[in-house]
mmCIF file of C-alpha atoms in Angstrom:
data_model
loop_
_atom_site.group_PDB
_atom_site.id
_atom_site.type_symbol
_atom_site.label_atom_id
_atom_site.label_comp_id
_atom_site.label_asym_id
_atom_site.label_seq_id
_atom_site.Cartn_x
_atom_site.Cartn_y
_atom_site.Cartn_z
ATOM 1 C CA MET D 28 11.908 -9.593 -13.519
ATOM 2 C CA VAL D 29 8.846 -7.862 -15.234
ATOM 3 C CA MET D 30 11.136 -4.680 -16.068
ATOM 4 C CA ASP D 31 14.116 -6.556 -16.551
ATOM 5 C CA HIS D 32 13.452 -9.245 -18.954
ATOM 6 C CA SER D 33 11.228 -7.950 -22.064
ATOM 7 C CA TYR D 34 10.535 -11.645 -22.955
ATOM 8 C CA VAL D 35 8.133 -11.755 -19.550
ATOM 9 C CA ILE D 36 4.672 -11.701 -20.902
ATOM 10 C CA GLY D 37 2.629 -13.171 -17.984
ATOM 11 C CA ASP D 38 2.767 -13.751 -14.118
ATOM 12 C CA PHE D 39 1.023 -16.276 -11.720
ATOM 13 C CA LEU D 40 0.250 -14.651 -8.404
ATOM 14 C CA TRP D 41 -1.662 -16.605 -5.328
ATOM 15 C CA SER D 42 -3.837 -15.138 -4.927
ATOM 16 C CA GLY D 43 -5.310 -12.413 -7.284
ATOM 17 C CA TRP D 44 -8.571 -12.478 -5.113
ATOM 18 C CA ASP D 45 -8.644 -12.566 -1.881
ATOM 19 C CA TYR D 46 -10.663 -15.242 -0.564
ATOM 20 C CA LEU D 47 -12.258 -16.973 2.606
ATOM 21 C CA GLY D 48 -10.538 -19.980 4.384
ATOM 22 C CA GLU D 49 -7.006 -20.373 4.998
ATOM 23 C CA CYS D 50 -7.158 -17.295 7.649
ATOM 24 C CA GLY D 51 -4.334 -15.189 7.829
ATOM 25 C CA THR D 52 -1.876 -16.687 5.156
ATOM 26 C CA GLY D 53 -1.233 -13.324 3.629
ATOM 27 C CA ILE D 54 -1.667 -11.007 6.961
ATOM 28 C CA THR D 55 1.182 -9.383 8.698
ATOM 29 C CA ASP D 56 2.076 -10.181 12.252
ATOM 30 C CA TYR D 57 3.652 -8.001 14.938
ATOM 31 C CA GLY D 58 5.749 -8.656 17.815
ATOM 32 C CA GLN D 59 5.622 -12.461 17.900
ATOM 33 C CA ASN D 60 4.084 -14.622 14.976
ATOM 34 C CA SER D 61 0.675 -15.879 15.616
ATOM 35 C CA GLY D 62 0.864 -18.558 12.820
ATOM 36 C CA PHE D 63 0.413 -18.461 9.084
ATOM 37 C CA TYR D 64 -2.842 -20.274 8.602
ATOM 38 C CA THR D 65 -4.027 -19.980 12.360
ATOM 39 C CA LYS D 66 -4.748 -16.177 12.963
ATOM 40 C CA PRO D 67 -7.502 -15.828 15.357
ATOM 41 C CA TYR D 68 -10.924 -13.949 14.666
ATOM 42 C CA PRO D 69 -11.691 -11.557 13.314
ATOM 43 C CA ALA D 70 -9.407 -12.845 10.659
ATOM 44 C CA ILE D 71 -11.910 -14.590 8.027
ATOM 45 C CA VAL D 72 -10.070 -13.965 4.341
ATOM 46 C CA ALA D 73 -6.263 -15.620 3.512
ATOM 47 C CA GLY D 74 -5.164 -11.874 3.164
ATOM 48 C CA CYS D 75 -3.371 -12.403 0.262
ATOM 49 C CA GLY D 76 -4.918 -11.062 -2.874
ATOM 50 C CA LEU D 77 -4.299 -8.284 -4.879
ATOM 51 C CA PHE D 78 -8.042 -7.550 -4.465
ATOM 52 C CA ASP D 79 -9.776 -7.565 -1.545
ATOM 53 C CA ILE D 80 -12.981 -9.894 -0.822
ATOM 54 C CA THR D 81 -15.188 -7.060 -1.807
ATOM 55 C CA GLY D 82 -13.180 -6.411 -4.998
ATOM 56 C CA ILE D 83 -11.278 -3.120 -3.787
ATOM 57 C CA ARG D 84 -7.704 -3.416 -5.288
ATOM 58 C CA ASP D 85 -4.945 -3.149 -2.465
ATOM 59 C CA THR D 86 -1.412 -2.082 -2.125
ATOM 60 C CA LEU D 87 0.156 -5.041 -4.146
ATOM 61 C CA GLY D 88 -2.612 -5.172 -6.623
ATOM 62 C CA TYR D 89 -1.265 -1.243 -7.416
ATOM 63 C CA TYR D 90 2.276 -2.404 -7.162
ATOM 64 C CA THR D 91 1.526 -5.229 -9.927
ATOM 65 C CA THR D 92 -0.021 -2.734 -12.105
ATOM 66 C CA VAL D 93 2.614 0.105 -11.766
ATOM 67 C CA VAL D 94 5.425 -2.593 -12.580
ATOM 68 C CA TRP D 95 3.050 -3.891 -15.318
ATOM 69 C CA GLY D 96 2.842 -0.381 -16.985
ATOM 70 C CA THR D 97 -0.857 -0.119 -16.580
ATOM 71 C CA TYR D 98 -1.073 2.488 -13.882
ATOM 72 C CA THR D 99 0.698 5.843 -14.640
ATOM 73 C CA LYS D 100 -0.244 7.714 -11.264
ATOM 74 C CA PRO D 101 2.402 7.572 -8.421
ATOM 75 C CA PHE D 102 0.389 5.180 -5.522
ATOM 76 C CA ILE D 103 0.634 6.284 -2.079
ATOM 77 C CA ALA D 104 0.732 3.557 0.891
ATOM 78 C CA VAL D 105 1.311 4.076 4.561
ATOM 79 C CA ARG D 106 2.595 1.511 7.308
ATOM 80 C CA HIS D 107 0.267 2.327 10.572
ATOM 81 C CA PRO D 108 2.731 4.522 12.862
ATOM 82 C CA LYS D 109 1.741 2.468 15.585
ATOM 83 C CA HIS D 110 3.638 -0.546 14.134
ATOM 84 C CA MET D 111 6.735 1.159 12.956
ATOM 85 C CA ARG D 112 8.501 0.542 16.626
ATOM 86 C CA GLU D 113 7.220 -3.518 16.256
ATOM 87 C CA LYS D 114 9.116 -6.198 14.943
ATOM 88 C CA THR D 115 7.114 -7.034 11.420
ATOM 89 C CA ILE D 116 6.756 -10.641 10.548
ATOM 90 C CA TYR D 117 5.504 -10.887 7.093
ATOM 91 C CA PRO D 118 3.490 -13.911 6.225
ATOM 92 C CA MET D 119 5.473 -16.868 4.498
ATOM 93 C CA GLY D 120 8.528 -15.238 4.581
ATOM 94 C CA ALA D 121 7.201 -12.205 2.384
ATOM 95 C CA LYS D 122 6.228 -14.556 -0.446
ATOM 96 C CA TYR D 123 2.527 -13.607 0.010
ATOM 97 C CA ARG D 124 2.685 -10.270 1.168
ATOM 98 C CA ASN D 125 5.673 -7.719 1.683
ATOM 99 C CA THR D 126 4.369 -4.797 3.027
ATOM 100 C CA ASP D 127 1.779 -3.748 5.225
ATOM 101 C CA ALA D 128 1.016 -0.448 4.115
ATOM 102 C CA ILE D 129 -2.120 0.729 2.937
ATOM 103 C CA ASN D 130 -3.617 3.761 0.890
ATOM 104 C CA CYS D 131 -4.450 6.272 4.105
ATOM 105 C CA TRP D 132 -3.240 9.536 5.928
ATOM 106 C CA SER D 133 -5.955 9.621 8.787
ATOM 107 C CA PHE D 134 -4.090 8.113 12.044
ATOM 108 C CA PRO D 135 -5.739 10.073 14.646
ATOM 109 C CA GLY D 136 -3.515 9.892 18.053
ATOM 110 C CA PHE D 137 0.035 9.512 16.496
ATOM 111 C CA GLU D 138 0.780 13.337 15.513
ATOM 112 C CA GLY D 139 4.628 13.707 15.113
ATOM 113 C CA GLN D 140 5.194 9.931 15.074
ATOM 114 C CA LYS D 141 7.440 8.851 12.362
ATOM 115 C CA THR D 142 5.956 6.503 9.590
ATOM 116 C CA GLU D 143 6.690 5.028 6.489
ATOM 117 C CA VAL D 144 5.395 6.443 3.364
ATOM 118 C CA GLN D 145 6.061 4.053 0.240
ATOM 119 C CA ILE D 146 5.805 5.472 -3.173
ATOM 120 C CA PHE D 147 4.884 2.907 -5.964
ATOM 121 C CA SER D 148 5.640 4.581 -9.505
ATOM 122 C CA ALA D 149 6.511 4.100 -13.102
ATOM 123 C CA GLY D 150 9.803 6.380 -13.998
ATOM 124 C CA GLU D 151 12.967 7.650 -12.353
ATOM 125 C CA SER D 152 12.270 9.304 -9.509
ATOM 126 C CA VAL D 153 8.988 10.435 -7.071
ATOM 127 C CA GLU D 154 9.006 13.824 -4.668
ATOM 128 C CA LEU D 155 7.183 13.647 -1.711
ATOM 129 C CA HIS D 156 5.089 16.694 0.006
ATOM 130 C CA LEU D 157 3.409 16.607 3.210
ATOM 131 C CA ASN D 158 1.074 19.776 3.692
ATOM 132 C CA GLY D 159 3.109 22.153 0.962
ATOM 133 C CA LYS D 160 6.463 20.762 2.442
ATOM 134 C CA SER D 161 8.804 18.766 0.276
ATOM 135 C CA PHE D 162 10.933 15.784 1.544
ATOM 136 C CA GLY D 163 12.765 15.884 -1.429
ATOM 137 C CA LYS D 164 12.933 13.733 -4.536
ATOM 138 C CA MET D 165 13.847 10.083 -3.992
ATOM 139 C CA ARG D 166 15.352 7.505 -6.770
ATOM 140 C CA LEU D 167 13.119 4.645 -7.494
ATOM 141 C CA ARG D 168 14.375 1.336 -6.940
ATOM 142 C CA LYS D 169 12.427 -1.566 -8.407
ATOM 143 C CA ALA D 170 9.591 0.912 -8.708
ATOM 144 C CA ILE D 171 9.313 2.209 -5.117
ATOM 145 C CA ALA D 172 10.595 4.814 -3.026
ATOM 146 C CA LYS D 173 10.339 4.838 0.803
ATOM 147 C CA PHE D 174 10.386 8.012 3.103
ATOM 148 C CA LEU D 175 10.319 8.196 6.622
ATOM 149 C CA VAL D 176 7.692 10.996 7.572
ATOM 150 C CA PRO D 177 6.491 12.539 10.795
ATOM 151 C CA TYR D 178 2.353 12.109 10.876
ATOM 152 C CA GLU D 179 0.581 15.159 10.651
ATOM 153 C CA PRO D 180 -3.272 15.139 9.291
ATOM 154 C CA GLY D 181 -3.498 17.082 6.068
ATOM 155 C CA ARG D 182 -2.415 16.761 2.526
ATOM 156 C CA LEU D 183 -0.002 14.005 1.225
ATOM 157 C CA GLU D 184 1.028 14.229 -2.226
ATOM 158 C CA ALA D 185 3.486 12.332 -4.481
ATOM 159 C CA ILE D 186 5.069 13.555 -7.675
ATOM 160 C CA SER D 187 6.914 10.926 -10.137
ATOM 161 C CA TYR D 188 9.555 12.143 -12.697
ATOM 162 C CA ASP D 189 11.093 10.442 -15.573
ATOM 163 C CA LEU D 190 15.093 10.061 -16.339
ATOM 164 C CA ALA D 191 14.626 13.536 -17.891
ATOM 165 C CA GLY D 192 13.139 15.139 -15.133
ATOM 166 C CA ASN D 193 9.730 15.298 -16.888
ATOM 167 C CA LEU D 194 6.616 14.934 -14.855
ATOM 168 C CA ILE D 195 4.976 11.255 -15.228
ATOM 169 C CA GLY D 196 1.937 11.797 -12.505
ATOM 170 C CA ARG D 197 0.734 13.023 -9.436
ATOM 171 C CA ASN D 198 -1.506 11.686 -6.686
ATOM 172 C CA LEU D 199 -2.356 12.572 -3.016
ATOM 173 C CA LEU D 200 -4.008 11.141 -0.119
ATOM 174 C CA LEU D 201 -5.857 13.396 2.392
ATOM 175 C CA SER D 202 -6.821 13.128 5.761
ATOM 176 C CA ALA D 203 -10.285 12.395 6.740
ATOM 177 C CA SER D 204 -12.097 15.389 8.416
ATOM 178 C CA SER D 205 -13.696 14.939 12.074
ATOM 179 C CA ASN D 206 -16.984 15.393 10.513
ATOM 180 C CA THR D 207 -16.660 12.316 8.112
ATOM 181 C CA GLN D 208 -19.826 10.036 8.107
ATOM 182 C CA LYS D 209 -20.665 7.043 6.340
ATOM 183 C CA THR D 210 -24.032 6.743 4.894
ATOM 184 C CA ALA D 211 -25.536 3.544 3.687
ATOM 185 C CA VAL D 212 -28.338 3.879 0.746
ATOM 186 C CA PRO D 213 -30.061 0.682 -0.620
ATOM 187 C CA GLU D 214 -29.728 -0.056 -4.200
ATOM 188 C CA LYS D 215 -33.451 -0.994 -4.230
ATOM 189 C CA GLU D 216 -36.212 -0.144 -2.013
ATOM 190 C CA SER D 217 -37.593 -3.600 -1.933
ATOM 191 C CA ILE D 218 -36.740 -7.161 -3.660
#
């Protein structure tokens, strides 16, 4: 509606920021539905914010910024290959969340299995490359294009184009290497 009606000047979303409580309001189910407000532990958040509880923008947060014209690169989100063959039940009939795709291209053990890559972008079309191989251009519908690709580690790149075929932006996801490690460093040595 934002793109179709120039008079729309704002939006209300539940919720902008995720929160503790109402566990599972926005968490996707697979197979059989376990209940919208009664997800078992480890669910402790509602799961319906555009920013997660730590302040990181999630997939729908990026989609919103694309629609409002404040994010110009294509955003890449991927459905986990393990859920591609399962029945997907979006919470509240997709009122709070209509995708389970995340900004990740690291799925060890799922090599060769097809998964859905969702590109959220401004423009007319988007092209997807996996390790240098093009999966072609696809027209964006409501700022989204969906590609079905086999998972293989490496470099996933999206390139968006305007109506005249001019490049608007590009973005990429890289698989984590096997020698990746996390390090925690305190902000202060003593409090």
